[in-house]
Amino acid sequence: MGGLSSSHLFFTHRGLVMSRLEFLLAMEAHQEIEREYCWYVKLDKDPKEIISGFIASGFTPLYQRQANIKAPSGAIRVRYEKEDGTEAYTQTVKKYLPKTGDDIPSSKETTFDIDVDVYTAFVSIVGEEMCKIRFKVPYTDKEGSFWEVDIFTDGEFNPVGYAKIDLETSLTIDDDTVVLPISGDVYPASPANKAVTDEINERVKVKV
């Protein structure tokens, strides 16, 4: 392989490899920086009713399966998505950035298209998936931000009573006053709630 070690090679969307330089150049062309807020929710009503309510309000369900490998400085994720009959497979490389003065995490993400074989190989290594139904709900008309409401499901996309809400925005959010698009026992993603959020993440994992 031209004398390159395995640490300098990366999977491409064709399941082949590219050099570290080629990979970094590709990242520069596809990356975006995100400021992230996150809440976990133990739902207080039947999740099927929540899903039906979103659909009745005109929001389109996005079915997702994903698996990831995390490291202290970032993560690699593969994801399957299906919306209105259209399917896609992607790989995302996430680099964690230093926290801002208000301690809100942010990251730099790069996403590539992959094929089903790369997705399947990655999941077989990880040994588990996370399955969910996502709805994108407008947060504010000031900057076009969206709540990403993920209703966790089993491997057949049957909801299991937990949800996660993500919001990527430049605005400052107060966990004590924010009004989320769904209700229940809410746990902002933070060191203080790590035990609870870790438990939820473990409960919603689907072994493969």
mmCIF file of N, CA and C in Angstrom, residues 19 33 35 37 59 136 138 142 148 156 162 167 171 176 197:
data_model
loop_
_atom_site.group_PDB
_atom_site.id
_atom_site.type_symbol
_atom_site.label_atom_id
_atom_site.label_comp_id
_atom_site.label_asym_id
_atom_site.label_seq_id
_atom_site.Cartn_x
_atom_site.Cartn_y
_atom_site.Cartn_z
ATOM 1 N N SER A 19 -5.378 8.055 1.374
ATOM 2 C CA SER A 19 -4.304 8.457 2.264
ATOM 3 C C SER A 19 -4.809 9.489 3.271
ATOM 4 N N ILE A 33 -19.246 23.061 11.396
ATOM 5 C CA ILE A 33 -19.045 23.186 12.832
ATOM 6 C C ILE A 33 -20.405 23.363 13.498
ATOM 7 N N ARG A 35 -22.705 23.712 17.235
ATOM 8 C CA ARG A 35 -22.809 23.958 18.670
ATOM 9 C C ARG A 35 -24.029 23.188 19.135
ATOM 10 N N TYR A 37 -26.796 21.273 21.737
ATOM 11 C CA TYR A 37 -27.532 21.072 22.981
ATOM 12 C C TYR A 37 -28.243 19.723 22.878
ATOM 13 N N PHE A 59 -45.250 16.592 9.858
ATOM 14 C CA PHE A 59 -43.824 16.282 9.918
ATOM 15 C C PHE A 59 -43.572 14.875 9.388
ATOM 16 N N LYS A 136 -37.900 16.447 12.474
ATOM 17 C CA LYS A 136 -37.252 17.759 12.533
ATOM 18 C C LYS A 136 -38.329 18.814 12.706
ATOM 19 N N PRO A 138 -39.239 22.818 13.643
ATOM 20 C CA PRO A 138 -38.646 24.166 13.709
ATOM 21 C C PRO A 138 -38.535 24.665 15.145
ATOM 22 N N LYS A 142 -35.698 32.688 13.678
ATOM 23 C CA LYS A 142 -34.619 33.658 13.642
ATOM 24 C C LYS A 142 -33.428 33.177 12.827
ATOM 25 N N GLU A 148 -34.176 18.244 16.631
ATOM 26 C CA GLU A 148 -34.126 16.887 16.087
ATOM 27 C C GLU A 148 -34.651 15.952 17.174
ATOM 28 N N GLU A 156 -37.223 -3.262 14.869
ATOM 29 C CA GLU A 156 -38.334 -3.239 13.906
ATOM 30 C C GLU A 156 -39.002 -1.863 13.872
ATOM 31 N N TYR A 162 -38.425 5.999 25.158
ATOM 32 C CA TYR A 162 -37.381 6.988 25.428
ATOM 33 C C TYR A 162 -37.162 7.839 24.174
ATOM 34 N N LEU A 167 -30.374 19.985 19.477
ATOM 35 C CA LEU A 167 -30.564 21.299 18.887
ATOM 36 C C LEU A 167 -29.199 21.891 18.583
ATOM 37 N N LEU A 171 -27.698 30.274 19.235
ATOM 38 C CA LEU A 171 -28.360 30.955 20.336
ATOM 39 C C LEU A 171 -28.022 30.299 21.669
ATOM 40 N N ASP A 176 -33.309 25.444 32.200
ATOM 41 C CA ASP A 176 -34.368 25.610 33.188
ATOM 42 C C ASP A 176 -35.641 26.218 32.602
ATOM 43 N N THR A 197 -28.301 9.244 31.624
ATOM 44 C CA THR A 197 -28.242 9.219 30.160
ATOM 45 C C THR A 197 -27.488 7.984 29.657
#
